[in-house]
Short mmCIF file of C-alpha atoms in Angstrom, two decimals:
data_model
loop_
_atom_site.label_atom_id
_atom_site.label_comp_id
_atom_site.label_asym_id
_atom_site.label_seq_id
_atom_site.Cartn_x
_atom_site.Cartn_y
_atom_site.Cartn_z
CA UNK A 23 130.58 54.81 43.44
CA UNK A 24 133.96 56.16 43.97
CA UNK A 25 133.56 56.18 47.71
CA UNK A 26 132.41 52.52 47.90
CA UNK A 27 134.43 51.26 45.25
CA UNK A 28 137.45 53.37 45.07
CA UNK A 29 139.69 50.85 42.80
CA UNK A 30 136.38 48.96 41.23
CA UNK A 31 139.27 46.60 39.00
CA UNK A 32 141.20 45.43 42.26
CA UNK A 33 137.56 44.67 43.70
CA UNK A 34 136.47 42.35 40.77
CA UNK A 35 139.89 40.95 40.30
CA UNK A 36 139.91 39.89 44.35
CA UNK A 37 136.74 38.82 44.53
CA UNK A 38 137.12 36.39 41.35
CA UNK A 39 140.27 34.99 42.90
CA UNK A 40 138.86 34.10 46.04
CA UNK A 41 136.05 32.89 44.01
CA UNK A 42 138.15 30.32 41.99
CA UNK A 43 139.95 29.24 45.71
CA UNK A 44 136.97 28.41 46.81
CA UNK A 45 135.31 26.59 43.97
CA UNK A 46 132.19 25.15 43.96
CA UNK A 47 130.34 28.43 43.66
CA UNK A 48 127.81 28.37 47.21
CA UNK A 49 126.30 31.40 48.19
CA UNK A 50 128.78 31.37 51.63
CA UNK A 51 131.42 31.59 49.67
CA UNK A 52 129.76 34.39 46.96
CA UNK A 53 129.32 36.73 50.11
CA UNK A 54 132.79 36.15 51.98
CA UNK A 55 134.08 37.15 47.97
CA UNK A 56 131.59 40.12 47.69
CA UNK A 57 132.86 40.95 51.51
CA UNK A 58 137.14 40.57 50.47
CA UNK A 59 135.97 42.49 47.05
CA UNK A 60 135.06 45.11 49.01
CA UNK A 61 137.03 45.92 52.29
CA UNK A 62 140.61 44.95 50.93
CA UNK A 63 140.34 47.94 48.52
CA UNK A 64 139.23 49.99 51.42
CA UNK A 65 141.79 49.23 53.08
CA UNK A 66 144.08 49.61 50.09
CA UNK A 67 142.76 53.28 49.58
CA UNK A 68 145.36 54.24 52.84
CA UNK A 69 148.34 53.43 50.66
CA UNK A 70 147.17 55.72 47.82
CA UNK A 71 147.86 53.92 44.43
CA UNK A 72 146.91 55.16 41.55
CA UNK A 73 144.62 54.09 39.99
CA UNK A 74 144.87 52.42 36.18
CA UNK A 75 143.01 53.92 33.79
CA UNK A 76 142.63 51.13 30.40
CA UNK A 77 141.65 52.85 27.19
CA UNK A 78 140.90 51.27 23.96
CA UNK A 79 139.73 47.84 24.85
CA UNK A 80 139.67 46.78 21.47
CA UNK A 81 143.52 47.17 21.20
CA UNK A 82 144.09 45.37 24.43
CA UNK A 83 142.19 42.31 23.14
CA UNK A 84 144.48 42.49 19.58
CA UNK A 85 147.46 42.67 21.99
CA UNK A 86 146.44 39.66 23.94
CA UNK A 87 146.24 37.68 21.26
CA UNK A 88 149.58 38.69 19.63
CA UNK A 89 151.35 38.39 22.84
CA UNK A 90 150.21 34.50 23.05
CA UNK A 91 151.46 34.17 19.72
CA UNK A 92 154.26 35.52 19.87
CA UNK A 93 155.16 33.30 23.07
CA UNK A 94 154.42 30.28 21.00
CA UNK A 95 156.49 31.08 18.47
CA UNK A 96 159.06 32.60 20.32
CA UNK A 97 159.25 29.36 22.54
CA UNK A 98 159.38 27.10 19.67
CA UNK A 99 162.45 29.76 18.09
CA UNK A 100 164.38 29.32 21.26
CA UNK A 101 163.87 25.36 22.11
CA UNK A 102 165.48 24.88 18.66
CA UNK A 103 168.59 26.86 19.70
CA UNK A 104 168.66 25.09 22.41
CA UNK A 105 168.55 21.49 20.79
CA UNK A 106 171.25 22.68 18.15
CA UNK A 107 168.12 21.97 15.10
CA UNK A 108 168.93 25.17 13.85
CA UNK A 109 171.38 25.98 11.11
CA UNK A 110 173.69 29.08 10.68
CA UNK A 111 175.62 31.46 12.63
CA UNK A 112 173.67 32.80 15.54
CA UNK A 113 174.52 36.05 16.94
CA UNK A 114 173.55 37.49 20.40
CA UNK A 115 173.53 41.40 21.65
CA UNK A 116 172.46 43.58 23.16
CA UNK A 117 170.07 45.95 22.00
CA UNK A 118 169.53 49.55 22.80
CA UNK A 119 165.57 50.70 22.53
CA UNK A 120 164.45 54.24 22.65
CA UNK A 121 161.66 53.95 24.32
CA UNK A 122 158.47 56.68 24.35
CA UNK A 123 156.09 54.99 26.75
CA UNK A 124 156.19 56.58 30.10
CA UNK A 125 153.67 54.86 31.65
CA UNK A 126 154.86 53.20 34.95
CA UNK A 127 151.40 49.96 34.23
CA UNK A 128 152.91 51.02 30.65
CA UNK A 129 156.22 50.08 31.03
CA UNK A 130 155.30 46.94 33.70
CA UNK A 131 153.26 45.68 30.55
CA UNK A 132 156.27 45.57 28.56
CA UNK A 133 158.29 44.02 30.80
CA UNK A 134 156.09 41.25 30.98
CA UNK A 135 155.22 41.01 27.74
CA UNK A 136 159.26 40.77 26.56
CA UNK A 137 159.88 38.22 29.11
CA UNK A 138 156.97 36.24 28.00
CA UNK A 139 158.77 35.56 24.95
CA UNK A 140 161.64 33.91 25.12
CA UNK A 141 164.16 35.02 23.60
CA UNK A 142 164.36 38.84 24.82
CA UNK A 143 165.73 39.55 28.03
CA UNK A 144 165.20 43.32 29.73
CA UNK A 145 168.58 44.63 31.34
CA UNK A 146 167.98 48.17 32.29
CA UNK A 147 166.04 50.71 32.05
CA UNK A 148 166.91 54.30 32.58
CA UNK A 149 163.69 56.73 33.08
CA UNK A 150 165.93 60.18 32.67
CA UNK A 151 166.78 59.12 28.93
CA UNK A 152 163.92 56.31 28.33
CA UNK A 153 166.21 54.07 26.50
CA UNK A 154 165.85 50.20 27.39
CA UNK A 155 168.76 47.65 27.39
CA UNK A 156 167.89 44.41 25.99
CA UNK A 157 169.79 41.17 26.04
CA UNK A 158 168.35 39.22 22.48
CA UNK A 159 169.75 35.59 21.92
CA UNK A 160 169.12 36.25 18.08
CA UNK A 161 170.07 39.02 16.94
CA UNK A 162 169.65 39.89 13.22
CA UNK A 163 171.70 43.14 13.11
CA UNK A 164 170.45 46.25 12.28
CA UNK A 165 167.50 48.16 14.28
CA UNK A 166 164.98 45.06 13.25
CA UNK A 167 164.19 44.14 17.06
CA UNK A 168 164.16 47.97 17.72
CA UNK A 169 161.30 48.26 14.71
CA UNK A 170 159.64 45.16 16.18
CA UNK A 171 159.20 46.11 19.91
CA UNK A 172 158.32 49.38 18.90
CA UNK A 173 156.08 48.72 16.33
CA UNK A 174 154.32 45.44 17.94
CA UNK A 175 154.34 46.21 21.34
CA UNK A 176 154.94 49.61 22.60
CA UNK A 177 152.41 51.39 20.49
CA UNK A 178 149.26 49.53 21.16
CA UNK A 179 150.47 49.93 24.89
CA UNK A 180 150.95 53.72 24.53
CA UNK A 181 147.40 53.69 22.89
CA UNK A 182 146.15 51.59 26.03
CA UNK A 183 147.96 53.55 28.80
CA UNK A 184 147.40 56.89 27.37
CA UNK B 21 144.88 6.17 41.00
CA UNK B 22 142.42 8.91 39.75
CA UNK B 23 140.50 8.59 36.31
CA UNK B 24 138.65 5.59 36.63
CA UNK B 25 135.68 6.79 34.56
CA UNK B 26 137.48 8.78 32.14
CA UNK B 27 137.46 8.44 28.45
CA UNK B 28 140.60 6.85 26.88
CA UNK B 29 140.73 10.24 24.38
CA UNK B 30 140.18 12.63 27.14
CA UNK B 31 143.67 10.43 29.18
CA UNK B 32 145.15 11.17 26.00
CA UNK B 33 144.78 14.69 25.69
CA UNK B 34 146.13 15.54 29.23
CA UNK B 35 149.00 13.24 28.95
CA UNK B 36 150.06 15.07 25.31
CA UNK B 37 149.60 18.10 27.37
CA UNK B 38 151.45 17.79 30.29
CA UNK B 39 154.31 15.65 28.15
CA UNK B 40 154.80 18.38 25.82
CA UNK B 41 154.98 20.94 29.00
CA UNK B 42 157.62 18.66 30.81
CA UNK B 43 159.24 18.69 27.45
CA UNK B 44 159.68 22.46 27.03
CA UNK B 45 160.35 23.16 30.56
CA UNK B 46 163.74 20.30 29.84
CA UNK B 47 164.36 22.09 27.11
CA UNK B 48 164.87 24.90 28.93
CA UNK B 49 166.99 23.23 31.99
CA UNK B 50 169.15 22.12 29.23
CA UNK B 51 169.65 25.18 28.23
CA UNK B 52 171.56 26.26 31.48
CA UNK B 53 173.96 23.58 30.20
CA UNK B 54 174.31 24.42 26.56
CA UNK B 55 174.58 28.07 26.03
CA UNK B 56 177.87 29.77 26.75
CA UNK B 57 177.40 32.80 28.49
CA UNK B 58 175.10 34.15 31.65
CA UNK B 59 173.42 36.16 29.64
CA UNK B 60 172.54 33.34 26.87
CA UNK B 61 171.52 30.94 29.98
CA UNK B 62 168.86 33.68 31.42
CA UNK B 63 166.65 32.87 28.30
CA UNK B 64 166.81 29.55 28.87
CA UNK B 65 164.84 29.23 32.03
CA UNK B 66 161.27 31.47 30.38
CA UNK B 67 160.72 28.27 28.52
CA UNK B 68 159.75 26.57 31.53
CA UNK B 69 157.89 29.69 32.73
CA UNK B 70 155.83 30.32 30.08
CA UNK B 71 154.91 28.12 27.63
CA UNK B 72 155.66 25.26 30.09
CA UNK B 73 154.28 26.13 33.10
CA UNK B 74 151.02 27.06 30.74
CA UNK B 75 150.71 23.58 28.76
CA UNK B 76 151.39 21.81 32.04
CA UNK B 77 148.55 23.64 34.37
CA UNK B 78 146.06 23.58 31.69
CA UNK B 79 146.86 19.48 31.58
CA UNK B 80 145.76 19.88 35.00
CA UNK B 81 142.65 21.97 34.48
CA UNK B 82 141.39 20.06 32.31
CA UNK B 83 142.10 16.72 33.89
CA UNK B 84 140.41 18.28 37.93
CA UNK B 85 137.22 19.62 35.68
CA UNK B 86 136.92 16.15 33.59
CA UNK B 87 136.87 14.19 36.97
CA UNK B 88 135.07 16.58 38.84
CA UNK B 89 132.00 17.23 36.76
CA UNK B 90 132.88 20.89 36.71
CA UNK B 91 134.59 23.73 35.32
CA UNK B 92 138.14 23.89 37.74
CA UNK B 93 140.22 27.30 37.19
CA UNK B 94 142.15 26.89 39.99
CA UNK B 95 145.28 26.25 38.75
CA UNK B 96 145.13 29.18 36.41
CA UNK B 97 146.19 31.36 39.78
CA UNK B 98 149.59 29.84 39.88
CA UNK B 99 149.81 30.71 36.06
CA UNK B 100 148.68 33.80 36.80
CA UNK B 101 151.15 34.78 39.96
CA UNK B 102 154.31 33.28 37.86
CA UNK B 103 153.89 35.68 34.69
CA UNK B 104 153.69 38.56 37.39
CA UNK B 105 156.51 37.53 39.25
CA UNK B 106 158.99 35.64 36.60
CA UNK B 107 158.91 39.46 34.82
CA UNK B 108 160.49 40.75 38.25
CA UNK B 109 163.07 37.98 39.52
CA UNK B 110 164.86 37.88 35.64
CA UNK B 111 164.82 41.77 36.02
CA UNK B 112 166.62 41.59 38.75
CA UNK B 113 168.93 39.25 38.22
CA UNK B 114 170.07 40.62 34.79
CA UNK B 115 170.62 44.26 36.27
CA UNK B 116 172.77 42.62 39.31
CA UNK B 117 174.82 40.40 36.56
CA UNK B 118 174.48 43.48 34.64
CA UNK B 119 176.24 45.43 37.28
CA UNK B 120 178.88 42.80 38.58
CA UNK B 121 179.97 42.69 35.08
CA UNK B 122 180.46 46.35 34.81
CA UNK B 123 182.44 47.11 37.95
CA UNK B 124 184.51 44.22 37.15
CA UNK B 125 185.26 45.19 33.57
CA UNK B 126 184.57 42.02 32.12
CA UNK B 127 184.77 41.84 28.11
CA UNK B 128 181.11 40.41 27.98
CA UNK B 129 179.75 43.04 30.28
CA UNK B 130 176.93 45.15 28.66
CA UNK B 131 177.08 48.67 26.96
CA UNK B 132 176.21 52.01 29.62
CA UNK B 133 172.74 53.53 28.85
CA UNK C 19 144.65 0.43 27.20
CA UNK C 20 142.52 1.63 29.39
CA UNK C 21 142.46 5.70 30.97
CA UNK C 22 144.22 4.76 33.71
CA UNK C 23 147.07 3.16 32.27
CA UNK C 24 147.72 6.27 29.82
CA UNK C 25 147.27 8.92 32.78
CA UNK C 26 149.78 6.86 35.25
CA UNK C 27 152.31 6.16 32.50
CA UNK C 28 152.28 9.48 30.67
CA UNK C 29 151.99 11.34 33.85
CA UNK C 30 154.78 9.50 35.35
CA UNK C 31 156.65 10.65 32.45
CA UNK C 32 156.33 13.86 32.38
CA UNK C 33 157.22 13.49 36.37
CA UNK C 34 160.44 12.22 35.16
CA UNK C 35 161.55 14.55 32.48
CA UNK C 36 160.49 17.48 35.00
CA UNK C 37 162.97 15.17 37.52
CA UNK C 38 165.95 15.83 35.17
CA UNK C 39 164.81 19.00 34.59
CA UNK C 40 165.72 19.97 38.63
CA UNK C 41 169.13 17.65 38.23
CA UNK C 42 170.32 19.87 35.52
CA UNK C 43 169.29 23.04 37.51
CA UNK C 44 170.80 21.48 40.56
CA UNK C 45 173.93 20.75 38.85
CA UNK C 46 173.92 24.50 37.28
CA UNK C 47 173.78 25.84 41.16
CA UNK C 48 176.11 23.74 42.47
CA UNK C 49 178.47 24.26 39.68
CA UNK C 50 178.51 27.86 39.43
CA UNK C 51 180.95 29.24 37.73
CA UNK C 52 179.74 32.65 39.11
CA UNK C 53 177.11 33.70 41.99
CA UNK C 54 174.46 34.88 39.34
CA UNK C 55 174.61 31.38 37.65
CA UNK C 56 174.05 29.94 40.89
CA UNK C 57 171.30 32.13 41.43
CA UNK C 58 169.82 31.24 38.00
CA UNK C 59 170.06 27.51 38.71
CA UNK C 60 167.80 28.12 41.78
CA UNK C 61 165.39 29.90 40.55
CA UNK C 62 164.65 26.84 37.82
CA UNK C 63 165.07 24.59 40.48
CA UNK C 64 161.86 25.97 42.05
CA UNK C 65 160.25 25.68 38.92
CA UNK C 66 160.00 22.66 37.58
CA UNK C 67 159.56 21.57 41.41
CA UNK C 68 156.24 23.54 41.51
CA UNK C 69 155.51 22.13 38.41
CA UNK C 70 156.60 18.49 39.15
CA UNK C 71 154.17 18.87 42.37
CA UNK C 72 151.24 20.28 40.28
CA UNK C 73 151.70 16.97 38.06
CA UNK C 74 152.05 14.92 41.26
CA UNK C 75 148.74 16.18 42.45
CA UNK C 76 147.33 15.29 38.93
CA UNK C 77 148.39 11.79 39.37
CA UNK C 78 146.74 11.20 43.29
CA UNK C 79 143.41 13.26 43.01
CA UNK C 80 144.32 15.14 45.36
CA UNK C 81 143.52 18.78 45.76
CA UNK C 82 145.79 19.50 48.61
CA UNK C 83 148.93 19.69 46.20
CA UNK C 84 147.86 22.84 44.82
CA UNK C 85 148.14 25.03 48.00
CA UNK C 86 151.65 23.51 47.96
CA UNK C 87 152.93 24.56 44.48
CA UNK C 88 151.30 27.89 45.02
CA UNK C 89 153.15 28.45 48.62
CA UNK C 90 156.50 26.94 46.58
CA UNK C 91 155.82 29.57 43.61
CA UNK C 92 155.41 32.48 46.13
CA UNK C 93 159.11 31.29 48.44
CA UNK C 94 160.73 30.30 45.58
CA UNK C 95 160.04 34.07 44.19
CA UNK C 96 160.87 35.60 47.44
CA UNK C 97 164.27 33.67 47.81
CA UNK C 98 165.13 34.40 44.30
CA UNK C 99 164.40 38.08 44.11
CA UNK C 100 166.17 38.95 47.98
CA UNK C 101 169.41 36.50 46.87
CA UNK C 102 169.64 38.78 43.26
CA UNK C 103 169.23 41.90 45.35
CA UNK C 104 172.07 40.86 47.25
CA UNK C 105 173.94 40.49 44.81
CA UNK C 106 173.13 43.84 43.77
CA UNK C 107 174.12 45.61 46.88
CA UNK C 108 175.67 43.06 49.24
CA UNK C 109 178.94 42.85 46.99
CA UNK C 110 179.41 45.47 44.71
CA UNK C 111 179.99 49.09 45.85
CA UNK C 112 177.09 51.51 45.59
#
């Protein structure tokens, strides 16, 4: 298993793409995508990444599905700033996060996952301390975004990435 | 012209789809003109890149399978590739403005970690 | 009104607003003020282009303009992310 497959994710994950390139499904095509899902890992295996290990795929699914909301809403939130429909004083800052997730796939998560909603913008990160700079177009004062990201996103991920 | 044999809903459907894409990815170009600051206009361009880009290929999934006679995921690569990459090139961009800002003293430069 | 008329006209709408879209983002690059603005104004540029071309190819049939936005996606990335390194470390003291 481990010898064959070393990285069995990167396997499935090339062989579906070259799949989907090379749609209609004929069985040519099914072996050169069994063939790339197996010798690109091999070759991968020189380079020595390591390898992800997803826990808790019940959490990941919950995330998913926040995450999509949250774009939505967070894409309807900014194209209102944008067009001036929204009343008020608007504030932007930036935002200092503690963060506890260590997790490099941990921390590449959340960087998609904040820039997938509009709205939040990831400065800097510094691994020595583990505090993130964020740029937020609206800011609401006090530590709410720090409660939100924390709350919302970085624990499931520290449950996932464990 | 494509779509001869289509139904009039499904030409409806794809055309709401990719108009309401087009129309958040604008939104978002017209952000670069209507914020103030650099780090304002950064948000402005993720508009386009996410919810966008999304509404836009899956007018186009769903338009190739329709005429096609078959599912068609194609397109979901490129959706796939840009939320890897958008992540990285915003990143990067912010630290380097980030930086300028800082060794230039600028009053809207961000805080030290 | 037939399918076809609603996919050409609505299509070629959508063309047009993702048009404007690269004007504004052109006029952004062009008009600075500073490097990372410029920068910025690219890196939209390349994407409503991709995405104008992906709504092109909806509009002819033809599959062939996929491999194109997905080449466009990968440059545009590569262009934006070496030009924002330079600016990193091309300019500023290290």
């Amino acid at each position: 298993m481990t010898r064959l497959l070393p990285y069995p994710w990167l396997s499935l994950g090339l062989a579906l793409t070259w799949l989907l390139l090379n749609a209609p499904l004929t069985p040519g095509s099914a072996v050169l995508a069994l063939l790339v899902g197996l010798a690109v890992p091999a070759v991968m295996r020189a380079l020595r990444p390591p390898a992800v290990r997803v826990r808790a795929p019940g959490t990941l699914v919950r995330l998913a599905g926040l995450v999509v909301y949250d774009m939505v809403r967070s894409n309807i939130d900014v194209a209102r700033i944008i067009l001036g429909l929204r009343r008020g004083e608007r504030r932007t800052g930036f935002v200092t996060i503690p963060l506890d997730l260590r997790d490099p796939f941990g921390l590449a998560a959340l960087s998609i996952i904040l820039t997938g909603t509009p709205g939040t913008l990831w400065v800097q990160y510094d691994s020595q301390s583990g505090s993130l700079l964020l740029h937020v177009l609206d800011e609401t004062g006090g530590d709410e975004w720090v409660r939100r990201v924390k709350d919302r996103y970085e624990r499931p991920l520290m449950t996932i990435f464990s | 012209m494509t779509g001869a044999a289509l139904p009039v809903w499904a030409a409806w459907l794809v055309v709401a789809l990719a108009i309401t894409g087009a129309g958040f990815s604008l939104t978002g170009a017209l952000g670069l003109i209507r914020l103030r600051t650099f780090y304002e206009r950064v948000h402005a361009p993720t508009l386009g890149a996410t919810l966008g880009m999304a509404l836009i290929l899956t007018s186009s999934m769903v338009l190739l399978s329709l005429i096609e006679g078959r599912l068609v995921l194609r397109d979901a690569l490129i959706g796939i590739f840009l939320t890897i990459t958008t992540p990285v090139t915003l990143l990067v961009l912010a630290r380097a403005a980030a930086q300028r800002d800082r060794h230039e003293g600028n009053p809207g430069a961000p805080p030290e970690l | 009104m037939t399918a076809i008329a609603v996919l050409d006209g609505g299509l070629g709408l959508a063309q047009g607003m993702l048009v404007l879209a690269m004007a504004i983002a052109a006029w952004r690059m062009l008009r600075g003020p500073r490097a990372q603005d410029r920068i910025l104004g690219l890196d939209t540029l390349y994407l409503n282009g991709m995405l104008a071309i992906v709504v092109h190819g909806m509009r002819t049939g033809s599959g062939l303009y996929f491999e194109a936005a997905l080449i466009l996606g990968m440059v545009g990335f590569t262009a934006t992310v070496a030009l924002a390194k330079f600016l990193m470390q091309g300019e500023v003291i290290q």
